[in-house]
Amino acid sequence: MSEVAIRALAPTDLDAYRLLRLRGLAEHPEAFTSSVGDEAATPADALARRLAPDAARPHDVVLGAFDGGTLVGICGIDVDMREKVRHKGRVFGMYVPAECAGKGIGGALIDRAVGHAHAAGLAQLTLTVTADNAPARRVYERTGFAVCGREPQAIRVGGRGHDKLFMVLFLPAARAPRG
Ligand SMILES: CC(C)(COP(=O)(O)OP(=O)(O)OC[C@H]1O[C@@H](n2cnc3c(N)ncnc32)[C@H](O)[C@@H]1OP(=O)(O)O)[C@@H](O)C(=O)NCCC(=O)NCCS
């Protein structure tokens, strides 16, 4: 990978984020649980909130990979804040457009997401991946995620069912501050 910078997206990145996300959902409907229709129905301010830093949710982030000024990859983490499940983050919305794929951008995004989750004190990351999505599975397994379950016919796209794999990565305990 060359010259790609990764940073947390901010509300000012909303238009680029929305465009790239819609493209991913349109070009790879079998890879995502959300559809283009779901996304189009999501109000812009809900998406902008996703990109806004929130001191009460330091683990939540949408990372963007930039080649110059162009957004060429996205990957998010969010946490269900209910007491019994707030130790784990969910990885969502990983996408690198085809013309940029195969250069390590997806790997760099998930590595950064893992670092962010660890720094934020999360104990584990989970995600789902469509069972026959070999490139995505490769990226996650390379980073240390392991398959921990399979849901048959988890999504339907154009009337055809696709299984989803559940994957998990356990993070080392964050070191307690000295003193
Ligand atoms: C999955 C995705 C994010 C990967 O991004 P990327 O920038 O190409 O990722 P990387 O370049 O870091 O790595 C891609 C890996 O997939 C491998 N790969 C590509 N095609 C493959 C195939 N058909 N079978 C197995 N592995 C494959 C590459 O060899 C590479 O692994 P390696 O470097 O160990 O050889 C990107 O392809 C994408 O957005 N796909 C469509 C949407 C999607 O599937 N999102 C994930 C939802 S869970």
PDB file of C-alpha atoms and ligand atoms in Angstrom:
ATOM      1  CA  MET A   1       0.000   0.000   0.000  1.00  0.00           C
ATOM      2  CA  SER A   2       1.359   3.457  -0.808  1.00  0.00           C
ATOM      3  CA  GLU A   3       0.404   6.953   0.299  1.00  0.00           C
ATOM      4  CA  VAL A   4      -2.914   6.049   1.908  1.00  0.00           C
ATOM      5  CA  ALA A   5      -3.704   7.848   5.165  1.00  0.00           C
ATOM      6  CA  ILE A   6      -6.265   6.556   7.638  1.00  0.00           C
ATOM      7  CA  ARG A   7      -8.177   8.788  10.049  1.00  0.00           C
ATOM      8  CA  ALA A   8     -11.490   8.952  11.855  1.00  0.00           C
ATOM      9  CA  LEU A   9     -14.154  10.547   9.682  1.00  0.00           C
ATOM     10  CA  ALA A  10     -15.907  13.697  10.897  1.00  0.00           C
ATOM     11  CA  PRO A  11     -19.298  15.215  10.009  1.00  0.00           C
ATOM     12  CA  THR A  12     -17.543  17.266   7.311  1.00  0.00           C
ATOM     13  CA  ASP A  13     -16.815  13.958   5.516  1.00  0.00           C
ATOM     14  CA  LEU A  14     -20.511  13.112   5.377  1.00  0.00           C
ATOM     15  CA  ASP A  15     -21.028  13.542   1.616  1.00  0.00           C
ATOM     16  CA  ALA A  16     -17.986  11.476   0.634  1.00  0.00           C
ATOM     17  CA  TYR A  17     -18.868   8.814   3.217  1.00  0.00           C
ATOM     18  CA  ARG A  18     -22.458   8.559   2.074  1.00  0.00           C
ATOM     19  CA  LEU A  19     -21.490   8.330  -1.603  1.00  0.00           C
ATOM     20  CA  LEU A  20     -18.888   5.627  -1.017  1.00  0.00           C
ATOM     21  CA  ARG A  21     -21.178   3.651   1.263  1.00  0.00           C
ATOM     22  CA  LEU A  22     -24.041   3.786  -1.251  1.00  0.00           C
ATOM     23  CA  ARG A  23     -21.676   2.625  -3.985  1.00  0.00           C
ATOM     24  CA  GLY A  24     -20.549  -0.332  -1.880  1.00  0.00           C
ATOM     25  CA  LEU A  25     -24.121  -1.327  -1.045  1.00  0.00           C
ATOM     26  CA  ALA A  26     -25.131  -1.053  -4.721  1.00  0.00           C
ATOM     27  CA  GLU A  27     -22.142  -2.956  -6.142  1.00  0.00           C
ATOM     28  CA  HIS A  28     -21.958  -5.657  -3.462  1.00  0.00           C
ATOM     29  CA  PRO A  29     -25.523  -6.251  -2.198  1.00  0.00           C
ATOM     30  CA  GLU A  30     -24.604  -9.755  -1.040  1.00  0.00           C
ATOM     31  CA  ALA A  31     -21.750  -8.440   1.132  1.00  0.00           C
ATOM     32  CA  PHE A  32     -23.792  -6.140   3.383  1.00  0.00           C
ATOM     33  CA  THR A  33     -26.846  -6.539   5.577  1.00  0.00           C
ATOM     34  CA  SER A  34     -28.082  -3.012   4.777  1.00  0.00           C
ATOM     35  CA  SER A  35     -29.586  -2.391   1.341  1.00  0.00           C
ATOM     36  CA  VAL A  36     -29.367   0.739  -0.787  1.00  0.00           C
ATOM     37  CA  GLY A  37     -33.040   1.342   0.067  1.00  0.00           C
ATOM     38  CA  ASP A  38     -32.333   1.105   3.816  1.00  0.00           C
ATOM     39  CA  GLU A  39     -29.472   3.523   3.467  1.00  0.00           C
ATOM     40  CA  ALA A  40     -31.362   6.000   1.299  1.00  0.00           C
ATOM     41  CA  ALA A  41     -34.071   6.055   3.968  1.00  0.00           C
ATOM     42  CA  THR A  42     -31.539   6.896   6.695  1.00  0.00           C
ATOM     43  CA  PRO A  43     -31.735  10.630   7.460  1.00  0.00           C
ATOM     44  CA  ALA A  44     -28.521  12.556   6.789  1.00  0.00           C
ATOM     45  CA  ASP A  45     -28.421  13.775  10.386  1.00  0.00           C
ATOM     46  CA  ALA A  46     -28.384  10.156  11.661  1.00  0.00           C
ATOM     47  CA  LEU A  47     -25.345   9.466   9.478  1.00  0.00           C
ATOM     48  CA  ALA A  48     -23.727  12.734  10.555  1.00  0.00           C
ATOM     49  CA  ARG A  49     -24.214  11.676  14.199  1.00  0.00           C
ATOM     50  CA  ARG A  50     -22.354   8.446  13.373  1.00  0.00           C
ATOM     51  CA  LEU A  51     -19.381  10.576  12.278  1.00  0.00           C
ATOM     52  CA  ALA A  52     -19.481  13.018  15.197  1.00  0.00           C
ATOM     53  CA  PRO A  53     -17.100  12.333  18.097  1.00  0.00           C
ATOM     54  CA  ASP A  54     -19.065  11.490  21.268  1.00  0.00           C
ATOM     55  CA  ALA A  55     -17.226  11.521  24.605  1.00  0.00           C
ATOM     56  CA  ALA A  56     -19.725   9.008  25.994  1.00  0.00           C
ATOM     57  CA  ARG A  57     -18.919   6.565  23.180  1.00  0.00           C
ATOM     58  CA  PRO A  58     -15.143   6.763  22.642  1.00  0.00           C
ATOM     59  CA  HIS A  59     -15.087   3.326  20.996  1.00  0.00           C
ATOM     60  CA  ASP A  60     -17.486   4.288  18.203  1.00  0.00           C
ATOM     61  CA  VAL A  61     -15.706   5.405  15.066  1.00  0.00           C
ATOM     62  CA  VAL A  62     -15.895   5.361  11.292  1.00  0.00           C
ATOM     63  CA  LEU A  63     -12.408   5.163   9.825  1.00  0.00           C
ATOM     64  CA  GLY A  64     -11.675   6.436   6.349  1.00  0.00           C
ATOM     65  CA  ALA A  65      -8.694   5.690   4.107  1.00  0.00           C
ATOM     66  CA  PHE A  66      -7.637   8.633   1.940  1.00  0.00           C
ATOM     67  CA  ASP A  67      -5.520   8.631  -1.193  1.00  0.00           C
ATOM     68  CA  GLY A  68      -4.729  12.317  -1.438  1.00  0.00           C
ATOM     69  CA  GLY A  69      -8.092  13.943  -0.835  1.00  0.00           C
ATOM     70  CA  THR A  70     -10.108  10.983  -2.093  1.00  0.00           C
ATOM     71  CA  LEU A  71     -11.890   8.612   0.262  1.00  0.00           C
ATOM     72  CA  VAL A  72     -10.908   5.104  -0.863  1.00  0.00           C
ATOM     73  CA  GLY A  73     -12.005   2.931   2.049  1.00  0.00           C
ATOM     74  CA  ILE A  74     -14.308   2.872   5.064  1.00  0.00           C
ATOM     75  CA  CYS A  75     -14.770   0.717   8.152  1.00  0.00           C
ATOM     76  CA  GLY A  76     -16.811   1.388  11.305  1.00  0.00           C
ATOM     77  CA  ILE A  77     -17.020   0.175  14.890  1.00  0.00           C
ATOM     78  CA  ASP A  78     -19.991   0.630  17.167  1.00  0.00           C
ATOM     79  CA  VAL A  79     -20.975  -0.681  20.566  1.00  0.00           C
ATOM     80  CA  ASP A  80     -24.354  -1.726  21.927  1.00  0.00           C
ATOM     81  CA  MET A  81     -24.293   0.156  25.239  1.00  0.00           C
ATOM     82  CA  ARG A  82     -26.451  -2.318  27.169  1.00  0.00           C
ATOM     83  CA  GLU A  83     -24.578  -3.321  30.320  1.00  0.00           C
ATOM     84  CA  LYS A  84     -23.932  -6.976  29.455  1.00  0.00           C
ATOM     85  CA  VAL A  85     -22.618  -6.421  25.942  1.00  0.00           C
ATOM     86  CA  ARG A  86     -20.736  -3.140  26.099  1.00  0.00           C
ATOM     87  CA  HIS A  87     -17.373  -4.957  26.302  1.00  0.00           C
ATOM     88  CA  LYS A  88     -17.522  -5.775  22.598  1.00  0.00           C
ATOM     89  CA  GLY A  89     -17.460  -3.751  19.438  1.00  0.00           C
ATOM     90  CA  ARG A  90     -19.125  -4.555  16.143  1.00  0.00           C
ATOM     91  CA  VAL A  91     -17.186  -3.972  12.949  1.00  0.00           C
ATOM     92  CA  PHE A  92     -19.476  -2.763  10.173  1.00  0.00           C
ATOM     93  CA  GLY A  93     -19.480  -1.245   6.714  1.00  0.00           C
ATOM     94  CA  MET A  94     -16.015  -2.278   5.490  1.00  0.00           C
ATOM     95  CA  TYR A  95     -15.635  -1.266   1.858  1.00  0.00           C
ATOM     96  CA  VAL A  96     -12.816  -0.555  -0.571  1.00  0.00           C
ATOM     97  CA  PRO A  97     -13.906   0.141  -4.175  1.00  0.00           C
ATOM     98  CA  ALA A  98     -12.734  -2.334  -6.796  1.00  0.00           C
ATOM     99  CA  GLU A  99     -10.212   0.010  -8.449  1.00  0.00           C
ATOM    100  CA  CYS A 100      -8.392   0.375  -5.096  1.00  0.00           C
ATOM    101  CA  ALA A 101      -8.767  -3.218  -3.858  1.00  0.00           C
ATOM    102  CA  GLY A 102      -5.883  -5.628  -3.443  1.00  0.00           C
ATOM    103  CA  LYS A 103      -3.411  -2.940  -2.311  1.00  0.00           C
ATOM    104  CA  GLY A 104      -3.680  -3.551   1.420  1.00  0.00           C
ATOM    105  CA  ILE A 105      -6.192  -0.784   2.177  1.00  0.00           C
ATOM    106  CA  GLY A 106      -8.780  -3.156   3.669  1.00  0.00           C
ATOM    107  CA  GLY A 107      -6.085  -4.747   5.805  1.00  0.00           C
ATOM    108  CA  ALA A 108      -4.820  -1.365   6.973  1.00  0.00           C
ATOM    109  CA  LEU A 109      -8.360  -0.274   7.883  1.00  0.00           C
ATOM    110  CA  ILE A 110      -9.106  -3.364   9.952  1.00  0.00           C
ATOM    111  CA  ASP A 111      -5.689  -3.163  11.648  1.00  0.00           C
ATOM    112  CA  ARG A 112      -6.410   0.437  12.604  1.00  0.00           C
ATOM    113  CA  ALA A 113      -9.896  -0.520  13.794  1.00  0.00           C
ATOM    114  CA  VAL A 114      -8.386  -3.197  16.037  1.00  0.00           C
ATOM    115  CA  GLY A 115      -5.886  -0.684  17.451  1.00  0.00           C
ATOM    116  CA  HIS A 116      -8.673   1.808  18.086  1.00  0.00           C
ATOM    117  CA  ALA A 117     -10.845  -0.794  19.829  1.00  0.00           C
ATOM    118  CA  HIS A 118      -7.948  -1.878  22.038  1.00  0.00           C
ATOM    119  CA  ALA A 119      -7.078   1.703  22.964  1.00  0.00           C
ATOM    120  CA  ALA A 120     -10.746   2.331  23.786  1.00  0.00           C
ATOM    121  CA  GLY A 121     -10.697  -0.602  26.236  1.00  0.00           C
ATOM    122  CA  LEU A 122     -12.911  -3.031  24.345  1.00  0.00           C
ATOM    123  CA  ALA A 123     -12.389  -6.740  25.107  1.00  0.00           C
ATOM    124  CA  GLN A 124     -13.424  -8.144  21.741  1.00  0.00           C
ATOM    125  CA  LEU A 125     -14.569  -7.291  18.249  1.00  0.00           C
ATOM    126  CA  THR A 126     -17.243  -9.163  16.346  1.00  0.00           C
ATOM    127  CA  LEU A 127     -18.423  -9.028  12.768  1.00  0.00           C
ATOM    128  CA  THR A 128     -20.391 -10.954  10.215  1.00  0.00           C
ATOM    129  CA  VAL A 129     -19.236 -11.779   6.719  1.00  0.00           C
ATOM    130  CA  THR A 130     -21.122 -13.472   3.918  1.00  0.00           C
ATOM    131  CA  ALA A 131     -19.800 -17.036   3.825  1.00  0.00           C
ATOM    132  CA  ASP A 132     -18.577 -16.994   0.217  1.00  0.00           C
ATOM    133  CA  ASN A 133     -16.923 -13.554   0.449  1.00  0.00           C
ATOM    134  CA  ALA A 134     -13.369 -14.924   0.272  1.00  0.00           C
ATOM    135  CA  PRO A 135     -11.470 -11.599   0.036  1.00  0.00           C
ATOM    136  CA  ALA A 136     -13.212 -10.139   3.103  1.00  0.00           C
ATOM    137  CA  ARG A 137     -12.787 -13.332   5.085  1.00  0.00           C
ATOM    138  CA  ARG A 138      -9.106 -13.379   4.144  1.00  0.00           C
ATOM    139  CA  VAL A 139      -8.625  -9.801   5.391  1.00  0.00           C
ATOM    140  CA  TYR A 140     -10.304 -10.570   8.723  1.00  0.00           C
ATOM    141  CA  GLU A 141      -8.522 -13.888   9.275  1.00  0.00           C
ATOM    142  CA  ARG A 142      -5.174 -12.303   8.441  1.00  0.00           C
ATOM    143  CA  THR A 143      -5.817  -9.810  11.254  1.00  0.00           C
ATOM    144  CA  GLY A 144      -6.631 -12.602  13.721  1.00  0.00           C
ATOM    145  CA  PHE A 145     -10.418 -12.889  13.544  1.00  0.00           C
ATOM    146  CA  ALA A 146     -11.702 -16.472  13.804  1.00  0.00           C
ATOM    147  CA  VAL A 147     -14.993 -17.921  12.618  1.00  0.00           C
ATOM    148  CA  CYS A 148     -17.216 -18.746  15.628  1.00  0.00           C
ATOM    149  CA  GLY A 149     -20.537 -19.547  13.986  1.00  0.00           C
ATOM    150  CA  ARG A 150     -22.608 -19.670  10.856  1.00  0.00           C
ATOM    151  CA  GLU A 151     -26.171 -18.516  10.262  1.00  0.00           C
ATOM    152  CA  PRO A 152     -27.749 -20.293   7.296  1.00  0.00           C
ATOM    153  CA  GLN A 153     -29.707 -18.103   4.885  1.00  0.00           C
ATOM    154  CA  ALA A 154     -28.938 -15.024   7.013  1.00  0.00           C
ATOM    155  CA  ILE A 155     -29.692 -12.540   4.232  1.00  0.00           C
ATOM    156  CA  ARG A 156     -31.733 -12.686   1.068  1.00  0.00           C
ATOM    157  CA  VAL A 157     -30.666 -10.787  -2.026  1.00  0.00           C
ATOM    158  CA  GLY A 158     -32.919 -10.947  -5.067  1.00  0.00           C
ATOM    159  CA  GLY A 159     -34.695 -13.940  -3.553  1.00  0.00           C
ATOM    160  CA  ARG A 160     -31.472 -15.904  -3.015  1.00  0.00           C
ATOM    161  CA  GLY A 161     -30.326 -16.770   0.488  1.00  0.00           C
ATOM    162  CA  HIS A 162     -26.738 -16.311   1.677  1.00  0.00           C
ATOM    163  CA  ASP A 163     -25.173 -17.739   4.832  1.00  0.00           C
ATOM    164  CA  LYS A 164     -23.280 -15.408   7.143  1.00  0.00           C
ATOM    165  CA  LEU A 165     -20.274 -16.318   9.254  1.00  0.00           C
ATOM    166  CA  PHE A 166     -19.816 -14.789  12.686  1.00  0.00           C
ATOM    167  CA  MET A 167     -16.220 -13.859  13.462  1.00  0.00           C
ATOM    168  CA  VAL A 168     -14.597 -12.756  16.711  1.00  0.00           C
ATOM    169  CA  LEU A 169     -11.254 -11.296  17.741  1.00  0.00           C
ATOM    170  CA  PHE A 170     -10.315 -11.174  21.425  1.00  0.00           C
ATOM    171  CA  LEU A 171      -8.213  -8.149  22.317  1.00  0.00           C
ATOM    172  CA  PRO A 172      -5.454  -8.110  24.923  1.00  0.00           C
ATOM    173  CA  ALA A 173      -6.487  -6.410  28.160  1.00  0.00           C
ATOM    174  CA  ALA A 174      -5.695  -2.699  28.064  1.00  0.00           C
ATOM    175  CA  ARG A 175      -2.882  -1.940  30.515  1.00  0.00           C
ATOM    176  CA  ALA A 176      -4.032  -0.087  33.637  1.00  0.00           C
ATOM    177  CA  PRO A 177      -2.422   3.330  34.037  1.00  0.00           C
ATOM    178  CA  ARG A 178       0.492   3.358  36.547  1.00  0.00           C
ATOM    179  CA  GLY A 179       0.183   4.924  39.950  1.00  0.00           C
TER     180      GLY A 179
HETATM  181  C1  LIG B   1     -13.136  -7.041   1.291  1.00  0.00           C
HETATM  182  C2  LIG B   1     -12.449  -5.729   0.962  1.00  0.00           C
HETATM  183  C3  LIG B   1     -12.800  -4.669   2.006  1.00  0.00           C
HETATM  184  C4  LIG B   1     -10.938  -5.969   0.975  1.00  0.00           C
HETATM  185  O1  LIG B   1     -10.275  -4.741   0.752  1.00  0.00           O
HETATM  186  P1  LIG B   1      -8.806  -4.719   0.079  1.00  0.00           P
HETATM  187  O2  LIG B   1      -8.308  -3.338   0.167  1.00  0.00           O
HETATM  188  O3  LIG B   1      -8.823  -5.371  -1.242  1.00  0.00           O
HETATM  189  O4  LIG B   1      -8.023  -5.664   1.118  1.00  0.00           O
HETATM  190  P2  LIG B   1      -6.480  -6.064   1.108  1.00  0.00           P
HETATM  191  O5  LIG B   1      -5.832  -5.566  -0.132  1.00  0.00           O
HETATM  192  O6  LIG B   1      -5.898  -5.656   2.420  1.00  0.00           O
HETATM  193  O7  LIG B   1      -6.523  -7.648   1.110  1.00  0.00           O
HETATM  194  C5  LIG B   1      -7.298  -8.378   0.191  1.00  0.00           C
HETATM  195  C6  LIG B   1      -6.978  -9.847   0.383  1.00  0.00           C
HETATM  196  O8  LIG B   1      -7.972 -10.628  -0.261  1.00  0.00           O
HETATM  197  C7  LIG B   1      -7.302 -11.580  -1.051  1.00  0.00           C
HETATM  198  N1  LIG B   1      -8.193 -11.983  -2.123  1.00  0.00           N
HETATM  199  C8  LIG B   1      -8.619 -11.277  -3.186  1.00  0.00           C
HETATM  200  N2  LIG B   1      -9.459 -12.028  -3.923  1.00  0.00           N
HETATM  201  C9  LIG B   1      -9.570 -13.216  -3.296  1.00  0.00           C
HETATM  202  C10 LIG B   1     -10.305 -14.404  -3.539  1.00  0.00           C
HETATM  203  N3  LIG B   1     -11.122 -14.497  -4.588  1.00  0.00           N
HETATM  204  N4  LIG B   1     -10.177 -15.422  -2.661  1.00  0.00           N
HETATM  205  C11 LIG B   1      -9.384 -15.333  -1.583  1.00  0.00           C
HETATM  206  N5  LIG B   1      -8.672 -14.218  -1.275  1.00  0.00           N
HETATM  207  C12 LIG B   1      -8.779 -13.199  -2.137  1.00  0.00           C
HETATM  208  C13 LIG B   1      -6.057 -10.870  -1.540  1.00  0.00           C
HETATM  209  O9  LIG B   1      -5.099 -11.779  -2.031  1.00  0.00           O
HETATM  210  C14 LIG B   1      -5.632 -10.200  -0.238  1.00  0.00           C
HETATM  211  O10 LIG B   1      -5.013 -11.097   0.651  1.00  0.00           O
HETATM  212  P3  LIG B   1      -3.386 -11.212   0.734  1.00  0.00           P
HETATM  213  O11 LIG B   1      -2.855  -9.804   0.760  1.00  0.00           O
HETATM  214  O12 LIG B   1      -3.144 -11.917   2.016  1.00  0.00           O
HETATM  215  O13 LIG B   1      -2.971 -11.949  -0.476  1.00  0.00           O
HETATM  216  C15 LIG B   1     -12.855  -5.217  -0.463  1.00  0.00           C
HETATM  217  O14 LIG B   1     -12.559  -6.219  -1.401  1.00  0.00           O
HETATM  218  C16 LIG B   1     -14.324  -4.862  -0.557  1.00  0.00           C
HETATM  219  O15 LIG B   1     -14.728  -3.782  -0.189  1.00  0.00           O
HETATM  220  N6  LIG B   1     -15.161  -5.798  -1.049  1.00  0.00           N
HETATM  221  C17 LIG B   1     -16.569  -5.539  -1.293  1.00  0.00           C
HETATM  222  C18 LIG B   1     -17.350  -5.225  -0.027  1.00  0.00           C
HETATM  223  C19 LIG B   1     -17.101  -6.228   1.064  1.00  0.00           C
HETATM  224  O16 LIG B   1     -17.025  -7.421   0.830  1.00  0.00           O
HETATM  225  N7  LIG B   1     -17.001  -5.708   2.301  1.00  0.00           N
HETATM  226  C20 LIG B   1     -16.815  -6.547   3.472  1.00  0.00           C
HETATM  227  C21 LIG B   1     -18.129  -6.777   4.148  1.00  0.00           C
HETATM  228  S1  LIG B   1     -17.973  -7.899   5.519  1.00  0.00           S
END
